[in-house]
Amino acid sequence: MRKRLTDFRKELVDLLDGRGLPLNVKEIHESAGDSDLSTVYRALEYLESQGMVRSIFVPCSCDRSKYYYSAGKHLHFLHCERCHSFYPVPCAGMKKMEKKILDDYRFSVTEHVLLFMGRCEKCRAES
Amino acid sequence: MRKRLTDFRKELVDLLDGRGLPLNVKEIHESAGDSDLSTVYRALEYLESQGMVRSIFVPCSCDRSKYYYSAGKHLHFLHCERCHSFYPVPCAGMKKMEKKILDDYRFSVTEHVLLFMGRCEKCRAES
DNA sequence: GAATTAAATGCAAACAATTCGCGTTTTGTG
DNA sequence: CACAAAACGCGAATTGTTTGCATTTAATTC
C-alpha cells in the first residue's frame, strides 16, 4: 500500500496555499481542525519530503520555531523585525547564482533558503 | 558597570573565526573549554546581539539545531546533504537585491539569511 | 587598595518544540 | 470481504534552550 496524501494532508497544503505566508506549527495546528499535534508534525514532514511544502527558520525574537509554507510557487519572504509580518517576494536571480556555484565549486544546489529581515514600510513610518 | 566581552566570549569568537564554518552549540560547547552550556548560550546570544557572530538554521536531516559562525566576513554557506559538510562562499549580489527590495516594497533589509543545500563535488562523484 | 556593585558563571530545574512507541482506526489491494 | 500497510491519537520520552539563584569575577568609586 502506497498512499500518503490523506485528506488531512491535502487540507494542510490548501491551508498553506491559501495563506500564502509562512505559518508555524502552532498556527497550523490551530487552523487545521482538531487533529493531534504529532499528526501535524508527521504530515508536515511528509509534505516537505514530497516537496509540497517548504520550511524556514526565522531568526527573530518573536518565535524560534519553524515556519512552513506552500511550495506551490517558489517564494522568499521579508520578515519585519518590528511587527513580525511576512511579505512574500518572488524568487529571482537565484538560478544564475546556483549556476555560478556549480561552476565555481562543483556543488549542485538542490534547494536554497533565502530570507530577509528588516523593517517594513509601515513600521519604518511609525518609529 | 558595562562590560560584557569577557575572555570566554572572546574565545568563542576566535574559535568561530578560526574554523570559518558554522558550528552548532554542541560543537562549540565541546571546543570551548569546560564551561557550562548555559554560559555558552548566553555568550552566543550576547555575541549575536552585538553582531559579532551570526546564526543559521540548517534544514538538513543531520541536525536540527542552530549553527553559529563568525560575522567577521559576511559569508554564506553551501551545505552538502550527503556528507553534511559546509563550504563557505562569498556574499555577492545581495546588496543589489536588497536595493531592489527597498525600491519595490519599501522594506529596508537589515540582515539576510542565505543557504544553499545540495551535493558537494566529492559526494557527487561517489554516488 | 579595599569596598561596592553589576554582570558573568555554574548548576539544577523548568520549558517548549519535536519525536517516538504503540494500540486503534482507516483505507487501498487482492 | 479479508488482509496489509499506513495514518492517527494519545501519552510518554527526548532534546534543544531558557531561567532562577547562589556564587564568583571584575570594573568602578572612594
Short mmCIF file of C-alpha atoms (C1' of nucleotides) in Angstrom, two decimals:
data_model
loop_
_atom_site.label_atom_id
_atom_site.label_comp_id
_atom_site.label_asym_id
_atom_site.label_seq_id
_atom_site.Cartn_x
_atom_site.Cartn_y
_atom_site.Cartn_z
CA MET A 1 0.00 0.00 0.00
CA ARG A 2 1.41 3.32 -1.00
CA LYS A 3 -0.85 6.12 -0.20
CA ARG A 4 0.02 9.00 1.92
CA LEU A 5 -1.58 12.14 0.72
CA THR A 6 -4.56 11.86 3.01
CA ASP A 7 -7.41 14.30 3.14
CA PHE A 8 -5.92 15.85 6.20
CA ARG A 9 -2.60 16.36 4.49
CA LYS A 10 -4.28 17.89 1.46
CA GLU A 11 -6.07 20.16 3.84
CA LEU A 12 -2.77 21.38 5.21
CA VAL A 13 -1.46 22.11 1.75
CA ASP A 14 -4.61 24.05 0.99
CA LEU A 15 -4.29 25.94 4.19
CA LEU A 16 -0.72 26.97 3.50
CA ASP A 17 -1.57 27.69 -0.10
CA GLY A 18 -4.46 29.86 0.93
CA ARG A 19 -2.45 31.91 3.35
CA GLY A 20 0.49 32.40 1.07
CA LEU A 21 2.62 33.14 4.10
CA PRO A 22 4.66 31.01 6.45
CA LEU A 23 2.88 29.59 9.46
CA ASN A 24 4.46 27.92 12.42
CA VAL A 25 3.35 24.53 13.67
CA LYS A 26 1.20 26.01 16.38
CA GLU A 27 -0.70 28.16 13.94
CA ILE A 28 -1.10 25.27 11.56
CA HIS A 29 -2.34 23.03 14.31
CA GLU A 30 -4.90 25.54 15.44
CA SER A 31 -6.13 26.19 11.93
CA ALA A 32 -6.33 22.55 10.94
CA GLY A 33 -9.36 21.04 12.60
CA ASP A 34 -8.94 19.01 15.72
CA SER A 35 -6.03 16.81 14.86
CA ASP A 36 -3.22 15.71 17.09
CA LEU A 37 -0.04 17.73 17.16
CA SER A 38 2.04 14.70 16.28
CA THR A 39 -0.18 14.11 13.29
CA VAL A 40 0.52 17.63 12.16
CA TYR A 41 4.24 17.08 12.55
CA ARG A 42 4.11 13.83 10.62
CA ALA A 43 2.03 15.42 7.91
CA LEU A 44 4.40 18.34 7.52
CA GLU A 45 7.39 16.06 7.46
CA TYR A 46 5.80 14.03 4.72
CA LEU A 47 4.70 17.03 2.72
CA GLU A 48 8.13 18.54 2.96
CA SER A 49 9.77 15.29 1.86
CA GLN A 50 7.48 15.37 -1.16
CA GLY A 51 8.45 18.92 -1.95
CA MET A 52 4.91 20.12 -1.47
CA VAL A 53 5.75 22.45 1.37
CA ARG A 54 8.93 24.17 2.42
CA SER A 55 10.11 25.37 5.76
CA ILE A 56 12.28 28.12 7.11
CA PHE A 57 13.60 29.04 10.46
CA VAL A 58 13.17 32.70 11.23
CA PRO A 59 15.91 34.23 13.35
CA CYS A 60 13.63 36.68 15.08
CA SER A 61 12.96 37.16 18.73
CA CYS A 62 9.24 36.68 18.13
CA ASP A 63 9.40 32.98 17.62
CA ARG A 64 12.10 30.41 17.45
CA SER A 65 10.16 27.69 15.73
CA LYS A 66 10.00 26.52 12.19
CA TYR A 67 7.66 28.08 9.67
CA TYR A 68 6.06 26.18 6.83
CA TYR A 69 4.73 27.49 3.56
CA SER A 70 3.37 26.08 0.37
CA ALA A 71 5.94 25.19 -2.23
CA GLY A 72 3.43 25.91 -4.98
CA LYS A 73 5.24 28.98 -6.19
CA HIS A 74 8.81 29.40 -5.14
CA LEU A 75 8.81 32.43 -2.93
CA HIS A 76 11.04 34.13 -0.45
CA PHE A 77 9.94 36.28 2.38
CA LEU A 78 10.66 39.54 4.04
CA HIS A 79 10.17 39.44 7.77
CA CYS A 80 9.66 42.63 9.69
CA GLU A 81 11.50 42.55 12.98
CA ARG A 82 9.13 45.08 14.48
CA CYS A 83 5.63 43.86 13.61
CA HIS A 84 6.68 40.34 12.68
CA SER A 85 4.75 40.29 9.44
CA PHE A 86 5.85 38.27 6.46
CA TYR A 87 5.85 39.64 2.94
CA PRO A 88 6.27 37.31 0.01
CA VAL A 89 8.63 38.21 -2.78
CA PRO A 90 9.22 36.28 -5.97
CA CYS A 91 12.37 34.25 -6.26
CA ALA A 92 14.57 35.99 -8.76
CA GLY A 93 18.20 35.78 -9.67
CA MET A 94 18.79 32.58 -7.81
CA LYS A 95 19.11 30.30 -10.81
CA LYS A 96 22.03 32.33 -12.01
CA MET A 97 23.63 32.19 -8.60
CA GLU A 98 23.20 28.43 -8.43
CA LYS A 99 24.75 28.08 -11.84
CA LYS A 100 27.75 30.04 -10.66
CA ILE A 101 28.05 27.84 -7.61
CA LEU A 102 28.07 24.77 -9.79
CA ASP A 103 30.75 26.28 -11.99
CA ASP A 104 32.91 27.64 -9.23
CA TYR A 105 32.56 24.95 -6.59
CA ARG A 106 31.20 21.95 -8.46
CA PHE A 107 28.40 21.94 -5.89
CA SER A 108 24.96 21.20 -7.25
CA VAL A 109 22.29 23.10 -5.42
CA THR A 110 19.01 21.33 -4.85
CA GLU A 111 17.45 23.89 -2.63
CA HIS A 112 18.12 27.27 -1.15
CA VAL A 113 16.89 29.21 1.81
CA LEU A 114 16.63 32.95 1.48
CA LEU A 115 15.03 35.23 3.97
CA PHE A 116 15.32 38.94 4.54
CA MET A 117 14.96 40.53 7.93
CA GLY A 118 14.33 44.20 8.39
CA ARG A 119 11.65 46.86 8.64
CA CYS A 120 8.50 47.03 6.61
CA GLU A 121 7.15 50.25 5.18
CA LYS A 122 4.54 50.72 7.86
CA CYS A 123 6.96 50.20 10.72
CA ARG A 124 9.51 52.47 9.18
CA ALA A 125 6.92 55.22 9.17
CA GLU A 126 5.83 54.59 12.71
CA SER A 127 9.10 54.63 14.54
CA MET B 1 29.05 48.54 35.05
CA ARG B 2 29.02 47.80 31.39
CA LYS B 3 31.38 45.09 30.42
CA ARG B 4 30.42 42.02 28.62
CA LEU B 5 33.03 40.87 26.20
CA THR B 6 34.69 38.52 28.64
CA ASP B 7 37.69 36.38 27.88
CA PHE B 8 35.44 33.41 27.40
CA ARG B 9 33.31 35.26 24.89
CA LYS B 10 36.36 36.43 23.01
CA GLU B 11 37.48 32.85 22.98
CA LEU B 12 34.25 31.84 21.29
CA VAL B 13 34.67 34.47 18.63
CA ASP B 14 38.19 33.27 18.00
CA LEU B 15 37.00 29.71 17.80
CA LEU B 16 34.35 30.50 15.22
CA ASP B 17 36.72 32.77 13.39
CA GLY B 18 39.34 30.09 13.28
CA ARG B 19 37.02 27.45 11.92
CA GLY B 20 35.45 29.66 9.32
CA LEU B 21 32.49 27.32 9.24
CA PRO B 22 29.25 27.13 11.15
CA LEU B 23 29.29 25.13 14.37
CA ASN B 24 26.31 24.09 16.38
CA VAL B 25 26.04 24.76 20.08
CA LYS B 26 27.14 21.27 20.98
CA GLU B 27 30.32 21.56 18.95
CA ILE B 28 31.00 24.99 20.33
CA HIS B 29 30.47 23.77 23.85
CA GLU B 30 32.84 20.87 23.38
CA SER B 31 35.51 23.02 21.78
CA ALA B 32 35.30 25.78 24.32
CA GLY B 33 36.97 24.61 27.47
CA ASP B 34 34.89 23.36 30.31
CA SER B 35 32.19 25.93 30.53
CA ASP B 36 28.57 25.41 31.26
CA LEU B 37 26.14 25.01 28.41
CA SER B 38 24.02 27.87 29.61
CA THR B 39 27.08 30.06 29.65
CA VAL B 40 27.67 29.16 26.04
CA TYR B 41 24.11 30.02 25.17
CA ARG B 42 24.31 33.32 26.96
CA ALA B 43 27.60 34.13 25.32
CA LEU B 44 26.29 33.35 21.85
CA GLU B 45 23.18 35.36 22.44
CA TYR B 46 25.28 38.30 23.50
CA LEU B 47 27.72 37.97 20.64
CA GLU B 48 24.91 37.72 18.15
CA SER B 49 23.21 40.80 19.61
CA GLN B 50 26.49 42.63 19.12
CA GLY B 51 26.72 41.50 15.53
CA MET B 52 29.90 39.60 16.22
CA VAL B 53 28.53 36.23 15.28
CA ARG B 54 25.63 35.17 13.09
CA SER B 55 23.48 32.12 13.16
CA ILE B 56 21.61 29.98 10.70
CA PHE B 57 19.26 27.09 10.96
CA VAL B 58 20.14 24.30 8.57
CA PRO B 59 17.17 22.36 7.24
CA CYS B 60 19.03 19.10 6.99
CA SER B 61 18.20 15.76 8.50
CA CYS B 62 21.63 15.65 10.11
CA ASP B 63 20.90 18.21 12.74
CA ARG B 64 18.04 20.45 13.57
CA SER B 65 19.86 22.88 15.76
CA LYS B 66 21.20 26.31 15.17
CA TYR B 67 24.64 26.92 13.75
CA TYR B 68 26.80 29.87 14.62
CA TYR B 69 29.60 31.43 12.66
CA SER B 70 31.82 34.44 12.88
CA ALA B 71 30.40 37.59 11.38
CA GLY B 72 33.89 38.76 10.56
CA LYS B 73 33.47 38.42 6.85
CA HIS B 74 29.96 38.15 5.52
CA LEU B 75 29.73 34.66 4.12
CA HIS B 76 27.12 32.23 3.01
CA PHE B 77 27.41 28.51 3.03
CA LEU B 78 26.80 25.51 0.91
CA HIS B 79 25.69 22.51 2.89
CA CYS B 80 26.06 19.03 1.45
CA GLU B 81 23.06 16.91 2.28
CA ARG B 82 25.10 13.75 1.94
CA CYS B 83 28.29 14.35 3.92
CA HIS B 84 26.96 17.34 5.84
CA SER B 85 30.00 19.49 5.20
CA PHE B 86 29.81 23.23 4.97
CA TYR B 87 31.55 25.24 2.29
CA PRO B 88 31.86 28.99 2.62
CA VAL B 89 31.10 31.20 -0.33
CA PRO B 90 31.45 34.96 -0.50
CA CYS B 91 28.32 37.04 -0.28
CA ALA B 92 27.76 38.53 -3.70
CA GLY B 93 24.86 40.15 -5.43
CA MET B 94 22.88 40.65 -2.26
CA LYS B 95 23.32 44.39 -1.99
CA LYS B 96 21.65 44.82 -5.31
CA MET B 97 18.82 42.55 -4.31
CA GLU B 98 18.31 44.46 -1.09
CA LYS B 99 18.25 47.70 -3.00
CA LYS B 100 15.54 46.31 -5.22
CA ILE B 101 13.54 45.21 -2.22
CA LEU B 102 13.75 48.69 -0.80
CA ASP B 103 12.60 50.17 -4.10
CA ASP B 104 9.84 47.67 -4.78
CA TYR B 105 8.49 47.05 -1.31
CA ARG B 106 9.79 49.95 0.76
CA PHE B 107 11.22 47.31 3.08
CA SER B 108 14.66 48.05 4.45
CA VAL B 109 16.70 44.92 4.89
CA THR B 110 18.99 44.77 7.89
CA GLU B 111 20.03 41.18 7.52
CA HIS B 112 19.58 38.24 5.24
CA VAL B 113 19.87 34.52 5.54
CA LEU B 114 21.07 32.61 2.53
CA LEU B 115 21.99 28.98 2.50
CA PHE B 116 22.35 26.50 -0.30
CA MET B 117 21.61 22.81 0.15
CA GLY B 118 22.80 20.20 -2.29
CA ARG B 119 25.65 17.91 -3.16
CA CYS B 120 29.30 18.70 -2.95
CA GLU B 121 31.79 17.69 -5.59
CA LYS B 122 33.11 14.71 -3.67
CA CYS B 123 29.69 13.30 -2.95
CA ARG B 124 28.54 13.79 -6.48
CA ALA B 125 31.45 11.66 -7.60
CA GLU B 126 30.82 8.97 -5.04
CA SER B 127 27.19 8.23 -5.56
"C1'" DG C 1 43.92 49.10 47.55
"C1'" DA C 2 39.63 47.87 49.88
"C1'" DA C 3 34.67 48.37 49.46
"C1'" DT C 4 30.89 48.46 46.30
"C1'" DT C 5 28.20 46.87 42.63
"C1'" DA C 6 26.88 45.00 38.22
"C1'" DA C 7 27.44 41.43 35.33
"C1'" DA C 8 29.07 36.52 34.31
"C1'" DT C 9 29.16 31.85 35.57
"C1'" DG C 10 27.74 27.15 37.09
"C1'" DC C 11 24.30 24.23 38.45
"C1'" DA C 12 19.87 22.40 38.72
"C1'" DA C 13 15.33 22.79 37.49
"C1'" DA C 14 11.94 24.30 34.12
"C1'" DC C 15 10.24 24.80 29.42
"C1'" DA C 16 8.91 24.15 24.88
"C1'" DA C 17 9.33 22.13 20.47
"C1'" DT C 18 9.59 17.83 18.43
"C1'" DT C 19 9.76 12.80 18.25
"C1'" DC C 20 8.60 8.04 19.47
"C1'" DG C 21 6.04 3.82 20.77
"C1'" DC C 22 2.07 1.57 20.41
"C1'" DG C 23 -2.73 0.26 20.26
"C1'" DT C 24 -6.56 1.61 17.27
"C1'" DT C 25 -8.64 3.18 13.06
"C1'" DT C 26 -8.66 3.99 8.22
"C1'" DT C 27 -8.06 2.83 3.55
"C1'" DG C 28 -6.13 0.69 -0.52
"C1'" DT C 29 -5.42 -4.12 -2.58
"C1'" DG C 30 -6.01 -8.89 -3.80
"C1'" DC D 1 -14.73 -9.46 2.30
"C1'" DA D 2 -10.18 -10.33 4.34
"C1'" DC D 3 -5.56 -8.65 4.65
"C1'" DA D 4 -1.86 -5.48 4.95
"C1'" DA D 5 0.13 -1.11 5.24
"C1'" DA D 6 -0.12 3.34 6.53
"C1'" DA D 7 -2.23 7.15 9.34
"C1'" DC D 8 -3.96 8.65 13.55
"C1'" DG D 9 -4.41 9.76 18.54
"C1'" DC D 10 -2.56 9.70 22.88
"C1'" DG D 11 0.84 9.70 26.30
"C1'" DA D 12 5.49 9.45 27.33
"C1'" DA D 13 10.17 10.47 26.17
"C1'" DT D 14 13.81 13.38 24.06
"C1'" DT D 15 16.24 17.24 23.12
"C1'" DG D 16 17.44 21.98 22.46
"C1'" DT D 17 17.11 26.10 25.06
"C1'" DT D 18 15.94 29.14 28.95
"C1'" DT D 19 15.53 30.57 33.75
"C1'" DG D 20 16.31 31.30 38.78
"C1'" DC D 21 19.50 31.71 42.06
"C1'" DA D 22 23.66 31.40 44.78
"C1'" DT D 23 28.49 32.21 43.91
"C1'" DT D 24 32.41 34.18 41.55
"C1'" DT D 25 34.64 37.66 38.83
"C1'" DA D 26 35.84 42.10 37.55
"C1'" DA D 27 35.10 47.14 36.82
"C1'" DT D 28 34.32 51.43 39.43
"C1'" DT D 29 34.44 54.57 43.29
"C1'" DC D 30 36.21 56.27 47.31
#
